[in-house]
Amino acid sequence: MPRLDEHFWSCSCTTRGRHKNNLSAGPARLTDKVGDMLNPSASSPSLVLVGRGAITEATDSRNTNTKSNSSRAPSNSWHHHLVQRSVVLFAVGVFLALVLNLLQIQRNVTLFPEEVIATIFSSAWWVPPCCGTAAAVVGLLYPCIDSHLGEPHKFKREWASVMRCIAVFVGINHASAKLDFANNVQLSLTLAALSLGLWWTFDRSRSGLGLGITIAFLATLITQFLVYNGVYQYTSPDFLYIRSWLPCIFFSGGVTVGNIGRQLAMGIPEKPHSD
């Protein structure tokens, strides 16, 4: 019959053996789990996919930011150049209005009431701002219409030609006040021929001709309305309340300011279009 101390000894030995086996098996299992986690055949595809997804999202976000920044930069530049061109055209219109209106007043072609004369050039204060605004609108409208029609104006695109066009326009306006004809009809026909010659020499575009005629019609209509309401008047009117040659002046002035606007628009980045 076995003794009690032998029974306890065998149990303790067995328990110790099992405990040793568990301890020895623990690191092996841990090693296997770590190996499974690091095994490229099992875990790397998901990690690679996650990594690629993150890289793709980061790249897409960078490309989006780059596109948005690049689209904002041309837009800001376009608006900046638009303001600059508007200011230059306004200044040109004010200068031409002061000089040419002075010539008309000195020759007693245009008469203003004494109570509205308030400038150094003996003209109404509102004439230069109105002419400057009209010049800015017309000068910006010409290249815009060219771009809309898909017919960029390329005929005599240099500042020397623009300056000659301005000189011819001043000469036409000077002729309207200085030349003496037998009647206003002969003067009107002469100025009409000179105005068409100015368009043919410095423009030759359908858009320039159409806009010139439209500007002459609208400006003549507005002038008739102002003279009718007694804002100012013309001496010896023969075309309702104004002179018959006045539409020729408006036509040649529109072509001249349009050429200035086209020249200012050269080299300006176009406004980006959204797809």
PDB file of C-alpha atoms in Angstrom:
ATOM      1  CA  MET A   1       0.000   0.000   0.000  1.00  0.00           C
ATOM      2  CA  PRO A   2       1.575   3.314  -0.997  1.00  0.00           C
ATOM      3  CA  ARG A   3       2.327   5.810   1.555  1.00  0.00           C
ATOM      4  CA  LEU A   4       0.716   9.177   1.828  1.00  0.00           C
ATOM      5  CA  ASP A   5       3.901  11.134   1.342  1.00  0.00           C
ATOM      6  CA  GLU A   6       4.581   9.301  -1.914  1.00  0.00           C
ATOM      7  CA  HIS A   7       1.084  10.213  -3.176  1.00  0.00           C
ATOM      8  CA  PHE A   8       1.635  13.887  -2.481  1.00  0.00           C
ATOM      9  CA  TRP A   9       5.071  13.714  -4.031  1.00  0.00           C
ATOM     10  CA  SER A  10       3.741  12.225  -7.241  1.00  0.00           C
ATOM     11  CA  CYS A  11       0.928  14.812  -7.415  1.00  0.00           C
ATOM     12  CA  SER A  12       3.264  17.674  -6.838  1.00  0.00           C
ATOM     13  CA  CYS A  13       5.668  16.364  -9.429  1.00  0.00           C
ATOM     14  CA  THR A  14       2.897  15.999 -11.955  1.00  0.00           C
ATOM     15  CA  THR A  15       1.604  19.483 -11.284  1.00  0.00           C
ATOM     16  CA  ARG A  16       5.051  20.934 -11.585  1.00  0.00           C
ATOM     17  CA  GLY A  17       5.547  19.136 -14.888  1.00  0.00           C
ATOM     18  CA  ARG A  18       2.331  20.505 -16.285  1.00  0.00           C
ATOM     19  CA  HIS A  19       3.183  23.987 -15.084  1.00  0.00           C
ATOM     20  CA  LYS A  20       6.573  23.764 -16.770  1.00  0.00           C
ATOM     21  CA  ASN A  21       4.958  22.584 -19.993  1.00  0.00           C
ATOM     22  CA  ASN A  22       2.534  25.525 -19.900  1.00  0.00           C
ATOM     23  CA  LEU A  23       5.350  27.951 -19.269  1.00  0.00           C
ATOM     24  CA  SER A  24       7.373  26.496 -22.083  1.00  0.00           C
ATOM     25  CA  ALA A  25       4.356  26.504 -24.411  1.00  0.00           C
ATOM     26  CA  GLY A  26       3.438  30.135 -23.599  1.00  0.00           C
ATOM     27  CA  PRO A  27       6.368  31.791 -25.336  1.00  0.00           C
ATOM     28  CA  ALA A  28       5.911  29.502 -28.316  1.00  0.00           C
ATOM     29  CA  ARG A  29       2.249  30.534 -28.689  1.00  0.00           C
ATOM     30  CA  LEU A  30       3.183  34.196 -28.301  1.00  0.00           C
ATOM     31  CA  THR A  31       5.866  33.761 -30.934  1.00  0.00           C
ATOM     32  CA  ASP A  32       3.362  32.121 -33.278  1.00  0.00           C
ATOM     33  CA  LYS A  33       0.855  34.957 -32.829  1.00  0.00           C
ATOM     34  CA  VAL A  34       3.502  37.589 -33.458  1.00  0.00           C
ATOM     35  CA  GLY A  35       4.607  35.657 -36.524  1.00  0.00           C
ATOM     36  CA  ASP A  36       1.024  35.528 -37.783  1.00  0.00           C
ATOM     37  CA  MET A  37       0.667  39.266 -37.315  1.00  0.00           C
ATOM     38  CA  LEU A  38       3.912  39.959 -39.134  1.00  0.00           C
ATOM     39  CA  ASN A  39       3.292  37.353 -41.818  1.00  0.00           C
ATOM     40  CA  PRO A  40       2.985  39.273 -45.129  1.00  0.00           C
ATOM     41  CA  SER A  41       0.770  36.605 -46.686  1.00  0.00           C
ATOM     42  CA  ALA A  42      -1.988  37.152 -44.145  1.00  0.00           C
ATOM     43  CA  SER A  43      -1.825  40.684 -42.835  1.00  0.00           C
ATOM     44  CA  SER A  44       0.142  42.770 -45.317  1.00  0.00           C
ATOM     45  CA  PRO A  45      -2.605  43.038 -48.013  1.00  0.00           C
ATOM     46  CA  SER A  46      -4.961  44.819 -45.629  1.00  0.00           C
ATOM     47  CA  LEU A  47      -2.184  47.013 -44.312  1.00  0.00           C
ATOM     48  CA  VAL A  48      -1.032  47.799 -47.835  1.00  0.00           C
ATOM     49  CA  LEU A  49      -4.575  48.586 -48.909  1.00  0.00           C
ATOM     50  CA  VAL A  50      -5.115  50.844 -45.945  1.00  0.00           C
ATOM     51  CA  GLY A  51      -1.797  52.553 -46.605  1.00  0.00           C
ATOM     52  CA  ARG A  52      -2.570  53.007 -50.277  1.00  0.00           C
ATOM     53  CA  GLY A  53      -5.999  54.403 -49.430  1.00  0.00           C
ATOM     54  CA  ALA A  54      -4.520  56.926 -47.046  1.00  0.00           C
ATOM     55  CA  ILE A  55      -1.882  57.944 -49.568  1.00  0.00           C
ATOM     56  CA  THR A  56      -4.520  58.252 -52.294  1.00  0.00           C
ATOM     57  CA  GLU A  57      -6.766  60.385 -50.105  1.00  0.00           C
ATOM     58  CA  ALA A  58      -3.843  62.616 -49.150  1.00  0.00           C
ATOM     59  CA  THR A  59      -2.813  62.971 -52.795  1.00  0.00           C
ATOM     60  CA  ASP A  60      -6.375  63.779 -53.867  1.00  0.00           C
ATOM     61  CA  SER A  61      -6.716  66.396 -51.150  1.00  0.00           C
ATOM     62  CA  ARG A  62      -3.426  67.986 -52.196  1.00  0.00           C
ATOM     63  CA  ASN A  63      -4.464  68.018 -55.853  1.00  0.00           C
ATOM     64  CA  THR A  64      -7.811  69.595 -54.921  1.00  0.00           C
ATOM     65  CA  ASN A  65      -6.113  72.280 -52.868  1.00  0.00           C
ATOM     66  CA  THR A  66      -3.643  72.936 -55.666  1.00  0.00           C
ATOM     67  CA  LYS A  67      -6.420  73.259 -58.259  1.00  0.00           C
ATOM     68  CA  SER A  68      -8.441  75.575 -56.038  1.00  0.00           C
ATOM     69  CA  ASN A  69      -5.410  77.766 -55.388  1.00  0.00           C
ATOM     70  CA  SER A  70      -4.475  77.837 -59.073  1.00  0.00           C
ATOM     71  CA  SER A  71      -8.054  78.765 -60.061  1.00  0.00           C
ATOM     72  CA  ARG A  72      -8.197  81.533 -57.473  1.00  0.00           C
ATOM     73  CA  ALA A  73      -4.903  83.064 -58.612  1.00  0.00           C
ATOM     74  CA  PRO A  74      -5.933  83.682 -62.280  1.00  0.00           C
ATOM     75  CA  SER A  75      -9.335  84.936 -61.113  1.00  0.00           C
ATOM     76  CA  ASN A  76      -7.778  87.460 -58.743  1.00  0.00           C
ATOM     77  CA  SER A  77      -5.297  88.503 -61.417  1.00  0.00           C
ATOM     78  CA  TRP A  78      -8.096  88.924 -63.966  1.00  0.00           C
ATOM     79  CA  HIS A  79     -10.125  91.134 -61.627  1.00  0.00           C
ATOM     80  CA  HIS A  80      -7.028  93.172 -60.783  1.00  0.00           C
ATOM     81  CA  HIS A  81      -6.292  93.848 -64.468  1.00  0.00           C
ATOM     82  CA  LEU A  82      -9.964  94.642 -65.086  1.00  0.00           C
ATOM     83  CA  VAL A  83      -9.877  97.368 -62.445  1.00  0.00           C
ATOM     84  CA  GLN A  84      -6.650  98.766 -63.869  1.00  0.00           C
ATOM     85  CA  ARG A  85      -8.069  98.911 -67.399  1.00  0.00           C
ATOM     86  CA  SER A  86     -11.241 100.577 -66.119  1.00  0.00           C
ATOM     87  CA  VAL A  87      -9.249 103.293 -64.347  1.00  0.00           C
ATOM     88  CA  VAL A  88      -7.088 103.968 -67.409  1.00  0.00           C
ATOM     89  CA  LEU A  89     -10.090 104.137 -69.731  1.00  0.00           C
ATOM     90  CA  PHE A  90     -11.937 106.436 -67.340  1.00  0.00           C
ATOM     91  CA  ALA A  91      -8.947 108.803 -67.231  1.00  0.00           C
ATOM     92  CA  VAL A  92      -8.716 108.793 -71.052  1.00  0.00           C
ATOM     93  CA  GLY A  93     -12.416 109.571 -71.353  1.00  0.00           C
ATOM     94  CA  VAL A  94     -12.185 112.452 -68.886  1.00  0.00           C
ATOM     95  CA  PHE A  95      -9.179 113.926 -70.679  1.00  0.00           C
ATOM     96  CA  LEU A  96     -10.764 113.715 -74.139  1.00  0.00           C
ATOM     97  CA  ALA A  97     -14.003 115.187 -72.821  1.00  0.00           C
ATOM     98  CA  LEU A  98     -12.228 118.174 -71.306  1.00  0.00           C
ATOM     99  CA  VAL A  99     -10.156 118.896 -74.401  1.00  0.00           C
ATOM    100  CA  LEU A 100     -12.804 118.296 -77.057  1.00  0.00           C
ATOM    101  CA  ASN A 101     -15.616 119.943 -75.134  1.00  0.00           C
ATOM    102  CA  LEU A 102     -13.429 122.998 -74.642  1.00  0.00           C
ATOM    103  CA  LEU A 103     -13.023 123.203 -78.415  1.00  0.00           C
ATOM    104  CA  GLN A 104     -16.783 122.987 -78.959  1.00  0.00           C
ATOM    105  CA  ILE A 105     -17.459 125.685 -76.368  1.00  0.00           C
ATOM    106  CA  GLN A 106     -14.821 128.054 -77.751  1.00  0.00           C
ATOM    107  CA  ARG A 107     -16.369 127.818 -81.202  1.00  0.00           C
ATOM    108  CA  ASN A 108     -19.862 128.380 -79.695  1.00  0.00           C
ATOM    109  CA  VAL A 109     -21.035 125.042 -80.994  1.00  0.00           C
ATOM    110  CA  THR A 110     -22.164 123.880 -77.550  1.00  0.00           C
ATOM    111  CA  LEU A 111     -23.739 126.248 -75.043  1.00  0.00           C
ATOM    112  CA  PHE A 112     -24.229 125.585 -71.321  1.00  0.00           C
ATOM    113  CA  PRO A 113     -26.317 127.713 -68.972  1.00  0.00           C
ATOM    114  CA  GLU A 114     -24.235 130.052 -66.832  1.00  0.00           C
ATOM    115  CA  GLU A 115     -25.409 128.484 -63.557  1.00  0.00           C
ATOM    116  CA  VAL A 116     -23.985 125.024 -64.429  1.00  0.00           C
ATOM    117  CA  ILE A 117     -20.540 126.203 -65.564  1.00  0.00           C
ATOM    118  CA  ALA A 118     -18.221 125.259 -62.709  1.00  0.00           C
ATOM    119  CA  THR A 119     -14.919 123.990 -64.115  1.00  0.00           C
ATOM    120  CA  ILE A 120     -11.687 125.518 -65.339  1.00  0.00           C
ATOM    121  CA  PHE A 121     -12.619 124.517 -68.887  1.00  0.00           C
ATOM    122  CA  SER A 122     -15.933 126.437 -68.703  1.00  0.00           C
ATOM    123  CA  SER A 123     -18.009 123.279 -68.947  1.00  0.00           C
ATOM    124  CA  ALA A 124     -20.583 121.518 -66.808  1.00  0.00           C
ATOM    125  CA  TRP A 125     -19.108 119.522 -63.933  1.00  0.00           C
ATOM    126  CA  TRP A 126     -20.945 116.339 -64.931  1.00  0.00           C
ATOM    127  CA  VAL A 127     -19.588 116.136 -68.498  1.00  0.00           C
ATOM    128  CA  PRO A 128     -16.091 114.687 -67.713  1.00  0.00           C
ATOM    129  CA  PRO A 129     -17.338 111.968 -65.291  1.00  0.00           C
ATOM    130  CA  CYS A 130     -20.057 110.893 -67.733  1.00  0.00           C
ATOM    131  CA  CYS A 131     -17.607 110.725 -70.628  1.00  0.00           C
ATOM    132  CA  GLY A 132     -15.084 108.845 -68.480  1.00  0.00           C
ATOM    133  CA  THR A 133     -17.693 106.280 -67.450  1.00  0.00           C
ATOM    134  CA  ALA A 134     -18.827 105.841 -71.044  1.00  0.00           C
ATOM    135  CA  ALA A 135     -15.216 105.384 -72.170  1.00  0.00           C
ATOM    136  CA  ALA A 136     -14.632 102.714 -69.509  1.00  0.00           C
ATOM    137  CA  VAL A 137     -17.763 100.803 -70.522  1.00  0.00           C
ATOM    138  CA  VAL A 138     -17.014 100.986 -74.259  1.00  0.00           C
ATOM    139  CA  GLY A 139     -13.322 100.150 -73.816  1.00  0.00           C
ATOM    140  CA  LEU A 140     -14.160  97.040 -71.794  1.00  0.00           C
ATOM    141  CA  LEU A 141     -17.010  96.039 -74.100  1.00  0.00           C
ATOM    142  CA  TYR A 142     -14.971  95.888 -77.318  1.00  0.00           C
ATOM    143  CA  PRO A 143     -12.528  93.078 -76.297  1.00  0.00           C
ATOM    144  CA  CYS A 144     -15.375  91.271 -74.538  1.00  0.00           C
ATOM    145  CA  ILE A 145     -17.449  91.192 -77.733  1.00  0.00           C
ATOM    146  CA  ASP A 146     -14.395  90.073 -79.719  1.00  0.00           C
ATOM    147  CA  SER A 147     -13.873  87.179 -77.319  1.00  0.00           C
ATOM    148  CA  HIS A 148     -17.569  86.267 -77.382  1.00  0.00           C
ATOM    149  CA  LEU A 149     -17.673  86.203 -81.168  1.00  0.00           C
ATOM    150  CA  GLY A 150     -14.433  84.229 -81.351  1.00  0.00           C
ATOM    151  CA  GLU A 151     -12.877  86.843 -83.622  1.00  0.00           C
ATOM    152  CA  PRO A 152      -9.887  88.381 -81.832  1.00  0.00           C
ATOM    153  CA  HIS A 153      -8.922  91.725 -83.278  1.00  0.00           C
ATOM    154  CA  LYS A 154      -5.398  91.494 -84.712  1.00  0.00           C
ATOM    155  CA  PHE A 155      -5.358  94.390 -87.176  1.00  0.00           C
ATOM    156  CA  LYS A 156      -2.713  97.003 -86.289  1.00  0.00           C
ATOM    157  CA  ARG A 157      -2.372  95.973 -82.669  1.00  0.00           C
ATOM    158  CA  GLU A 158       0.346  98.353 -81.488  1.00  0.00           C
ATOM    159  CA  TRP A 159       0.337 101.541 -79.452  1.00  0.00           C
ATOM    160  CA  ALA A 160       1.649 103.615 -82.369  1.00  0.00           C
ATOM    161  CA  SER A 161      -1.488 102.770 -84.346  1.00  0.00           C
ATOM    162  CA  VAL A 162      -3.694 103.552 -81.343  1.00  0.00           C
ATOM    163  CA  MET A 163      -2.065 106.966 -80.926  1.00  0.00           C
ATOM    164  CA  ARG A 164      -2.613 107.729 -84.606  1.00  0.00           C
ATOM    165  CA  CYS A 165      -6.253 106.721 -84.217  1.00  0.00           C
ATOM    166  CA  ILE A 166      -6.611 109.150 -81.306  1.00  0.00           C
ATOM    167  CA  ALA A 167      -5.024 111.910 -83.403  1.00  0.00           C
ATOM    168  CA  VAL A 168      -7.456 111.285 -86.269  1.00  0.00           C
ATOM    169  CA  PHE A 169     -10.404 111.323 -83.864  1.00  0.00           C
ATOM    170  CA  VAL A 170      -9.271 114.662 -82.409  1.00  0.00           C
ATOM    171  CA  GLY A 171      -8.898 115.954 -85.964  1.00  0.00           C
ATOM    172  CA  ILE A 172     -12.456 114.919 -86.848  1.00  0.00           C
ATOM    173  CA  ASN A 173     -13.783 116.639 -83.756  1.00  0.00           C
ATOM    174  CA  HIS A 174     -11.693 119.714 -84.567  1.00  0.00           C
ATOM    175  CA  ALA A 175     -13.054 119.748 -88.122  1.00  0.00           C
ATOM    176  CA  SER A 176     -16.631 119.689 -86.831  1.00  0.00           C
ATOM    177  CA  ALA A 177     -15.982 122.968 -84.997  1.00  0.00           C
ATOM    178  CA  LYS A 178     -13.568 124.728 -87.365  1.00  0.00           C
ATOM    179  CA  LEU A 179     -14.613 123.872 -90.918  1.00  0.00           C
ATOM    180  CA  ASP A 180     -17.196 126.087 -92.552  1.00  0.00           C
ATOM    181  CA  PHE A 181     -19.405 124.497 -95.197  1.00  0.00           C
ATOM    182  CA  ALA A 182     -22.319 125.879 -97.128  1.00  0.00           C
ATOM    183  CA  ASN A 183     -24.695 123.839 -94.995  1.00  0.00           C
ATOM    184  CA  ASN A 184     -24.623 121.261 -92.240  1.00  0.00           C
ATOM    185  CA  VAL A 185     -25.460 118.440 -94.643  1.00  0.00           C
ATOM    186  CA  GLN A 186     -22.139 118.790 -96.463  1.00  0.00           C
ATOM    187  CA  LEU A 187     -20.293 118.923 -93.158  1.00  0.00           C
ATOM    188  CA  SER A 188     -22.146 115.837 -91.925  1.00  0.00           C
ATOM    189  CA  LEU A 189     -21.318 113.858 -95.068  1.00  0.00           C
ATOM    190  CA  THR A 190     -17.666 114.874 -94.838  1.00  0.00           C
ATOM    191  CA  LEU A 191     -17.413 113.832 -91.188  1.00  0.00           C
ATOM    192  CA  ALA A 192     -19.248 110.592 -91.947  1.00  0.00           C
ATOM    193  CA  ALA A 193     -16.675 109.757 -94.637  1.00  0.00           C
ATOM    194  CA  LEU A 194     -13.843 110.604 -92.245  1.00  0.00           C
ATOM    195  CA  SER A 195     -15.371 108.445 -89.511  1.00  0.00           C
ATOM    196  CA  LEU A 196     -15.738 105.443 -91.827  1.00  0.00           C
ATOM    197  CA  GLY A 197     -12.182 106.030 -93.003  1.00  0.00           C
ATOM    198  CA  LEU A 198     -11.027 105.951 -89.375  1.00  0.00           C
ATOM    199  CA  TRP A 199     -12.793 102.613 -88.856  1.00  0.00           C
ATOM    200  CA  TRP A 200     -11.357 101.172 -92.080  1.00  0.00           C
ATOM    201  CA  THR A 201      -7.834 102.362 -91.287  1.00  0.00           C
ATOM    202  CA  PHE A 202      -7.596 101.275 -87.645  1.00  0.00           C
ATOM    203  CA  ASP A 203     -10.266  98.625 -87.085  1.00  0.00           C
ATOM    204  CA  ARG A 204     -11.879  96.783 -90.045  1.00  0.00           C
ATOM    205  CA  SER A 205     -13.807  94.401 -87.777  1.00  0.00           C
ATOM    206  CA  ARG A 206     -17.506  93.627 -87.894  1.00  0.00           C
ATOM    207  CA  SER A 207     -17.767  93.959 -84.137  1.00  0.00           C
ATOM    208  CA  GLY A 208     -16.122  97.394 -84.275  1.00  0.00           C
ATOM    209  CA  LEU A 209     -18.521  98.581 -86.972  1.00  0.00           C
ATOM    210  CA  GLY A 210     -21.587  97.218 -85.199  1.00  0.00           C
ATOM    211  CA  LEU A 211     -20.625  98.590 -81.810  1.00  0.00           C
ATOM    212  CA  GLY A 212     -19.717 101.953 -83.340  1.00  0.00           C
ATOM    213  CA  ILE A 213     -23.136 102.286 -84.965  1.00  0.00           C
ATOM    214  CA  THR A 214     -24.887 101.160 -81.773  1.00  0.00           C
ATOM    215  CA  ILE A 215     -22.907 103.630 -79.652  1.00  0.00           C
ATOM    216  CA  ALA A 216     -23.645 106.455 -82.088  1.00  0.00           C
ATOM    217  CA  PHE A 217     -27.375 105.695 -82.013  1.00  0.00           C
ATOM    218  CA  LEU A 218     -27.635 105.434 -78.219  1.00  0.00           C
ATOM    219  CA  ALA A 219     -25.436 108.466 -77.568  1.00  0.00           C
ATOM    220  CA  THR A 220     -27.408 110.562 -80.055  1.00  0.00           C
ATOM    221  CA  LEU A 221     -30.663 109.503 -78.413  1.00  0.00           C
ATOM    222  CA  ILE A 222     -29.380 110.441 -74.945  1.00  0.00           C
ATOM    223  CA  THR A 223     -28.101 113.774 -76.251  1.00  0.00           C
ATOM    224  CA  GLN A 224     -31.475 114.555 -77.811  1.00  0.00           C
ATOM    225  CA  PHE A 225     -33.117 113.852 -74.466  1.00  0.00           C
ATOM    226  CA  LEU A 226     -30.704 116.108 -72.548  1.00  0.00           C
ATOM    227  CA  VAL A 227     -31.069 119.012 -74.997  1.00  0.00           C
ATOM    228  CA  TYR A 228     -34.836 118.601 -75.019  1.00  0.00           C
ATOM    229  CA  ASN A 229     -34.889 118.994 -71.232  1.00  0.00           C
ATOM    230  CA  GLY A 230     -32.787 122.151 -71.403  1.00  0.00           C
ATOM    231  CA  VAL A 231     -29.588 120.770 -69.848  1.00  0.00           C
ATOM    232  CA  TYR A 232     -27.595 122.394 -72.667  1.00  0.00           C
ATOM    233  CA  GLN A 233     -28.125 123.263 -76.305  1.00  0.00           C
ATOM    234  CA  TYR A 234     -26.499 123.392 -79.742  1.00  0.00           C
ATOM    235  CA  THR A 235     -26.349 126.417 -81.957  1.00  0.00           C
ATOM    236  CA  SER A 236     -28.101 126.080 -85.338  1.00  0.00           C
ATOM    237  CA  PRO A 237     -29.549 122.577 -84.745  1.00  0.00           C
ATOM    238  CA  ASP A 238     -30.580 120.785 -87.930  1.00  0.00           C
ATOM    239  CA  PHE A 239     -31.202 117.223 -86.676  1.00  0.00           C
ATOM    240  CA  LEU A 240     -34.085 117.717 -84.233  1.00  0.00           C
ATOM    241  CA  TYR A 241     -32.332 119.430 -81.292  1.00  0.00           C
ATOM    242  CA  ILE A 242     -28.699 118.733 -82.237  1.00  0.00           C
ATOM    243  CA  ARG A 243     -26.288 118.968 -85.145  1.00  0.00           C
ATOM    244  CA  SER A 244     -26.516 116.298 -87.828  1.00  0.00           C
ATOM    245  CA  TRP A 245     -22.791 115.527 -87.661  1.00  0.00           C
ATOM    246  CA  LEU A 246     -22.883 114.568 -83.959  1.00  0.00           C
ATOM    247  CA  PRO A 247     -23.506 110.824 -84.621  1.00  0.00           C
ATOM    248  CA  CYS A 248     -20.284 110.782 -86.675  1.00  0.00           C
ATOM    249  CA  ILE A 249     -18.366 112.097 -83.660  1.00  0.00           C
ATOM    250  CA  PHE A 250     -19.896 109.427 -81.432  1.00  0.00           C
ATOM    251  CA  PHE A 251     -19.098 106.708 -83.983  1.00  0.00           C
ATOM    252  CA  SER A 252     -15.444 107.701 -84.374  1.00  0.00           C
ATOM    253  CA  GLY A 253     -15.115 108.168 -80.609  1.00  0.00           C
ATOM    254  CA  GLY A 254     -16.466 104.672 -79.969  1.00  0.00           C
ATOM    255  CA  VAL A 255     -14.012 103.127 -82.446  1.00  0.00           C
ATOM    256  CA  THR A 256     -11.115 105.067 -80.901  1.00  0.00           C
ATOM    257  CA  VAL A 257     -11.914 104.115 -77.306  1.00  0.00           C
ATOM    258  CA  GLY A 258     -12.542 100.536 -78.430  1.00  0.00           C
ATOM    259  CA  ASN A 259      -9.045 100.323 -79.916  1.00  0.00           C
ATOM    260  CA  ILE A 260      -7.587 101.666 -76.674  1.00  0.00           C
ATOM    261  CA  GLY A 261      -9.505  99.026 -74.716  1.00  0.00           C
ATOM    262  CA  ARG A 262      -8.351  96.276 -77.050  1.00  0.00           C
ATOM    263  CA  GLN A 263      -4.743  97.360 -76.733  1.00  0.00           C
ATOM    264  CA  LEU A 264      -4.995  97.419 -72.934  1.00  0.00           C
ATOM    265  CA  ALA A 265      -6.496  93.922 -72.999  1.00  0.00           C
ATOM    266  CA  MET A 266      -3.512  92.452 -74.850  1.00  0.00           C
ATOM    267  CA  GLY A 267      -1.473  90.088 -72.649  1.00  0.00           C
ATOM    268  CA  ILE A 268      -4.160  89.977 -69.953  1.00  0.00           C
ATOM    269  CA  PRO A 269      -5.024  86.439 -68.736  1.00  0.00           C
ATOM    270  CA  GLU A 270      -8.537  85.456 -69.624  1.00  0.00           C
ATOM    271  CA  LYS A 271     -11.068  84.784 -66.932  1.00  0.00           C
ATOM    272  CA  PRO A 272     -11.123  81.042 -66.100  1.00  0.00           C
ATOM    273  CA  HIS A 273     -14.279  79.226 -67.138  1.00  0.00           C
ATOM    274  CA  SER A 274     -15.799  76.548 -64.940  1.00  0.00           C
ATOM    275  CA  ASP A 275     -16.435  73.246 -66.690  1.00  0.00           C
TER     276      ASP A 275
END
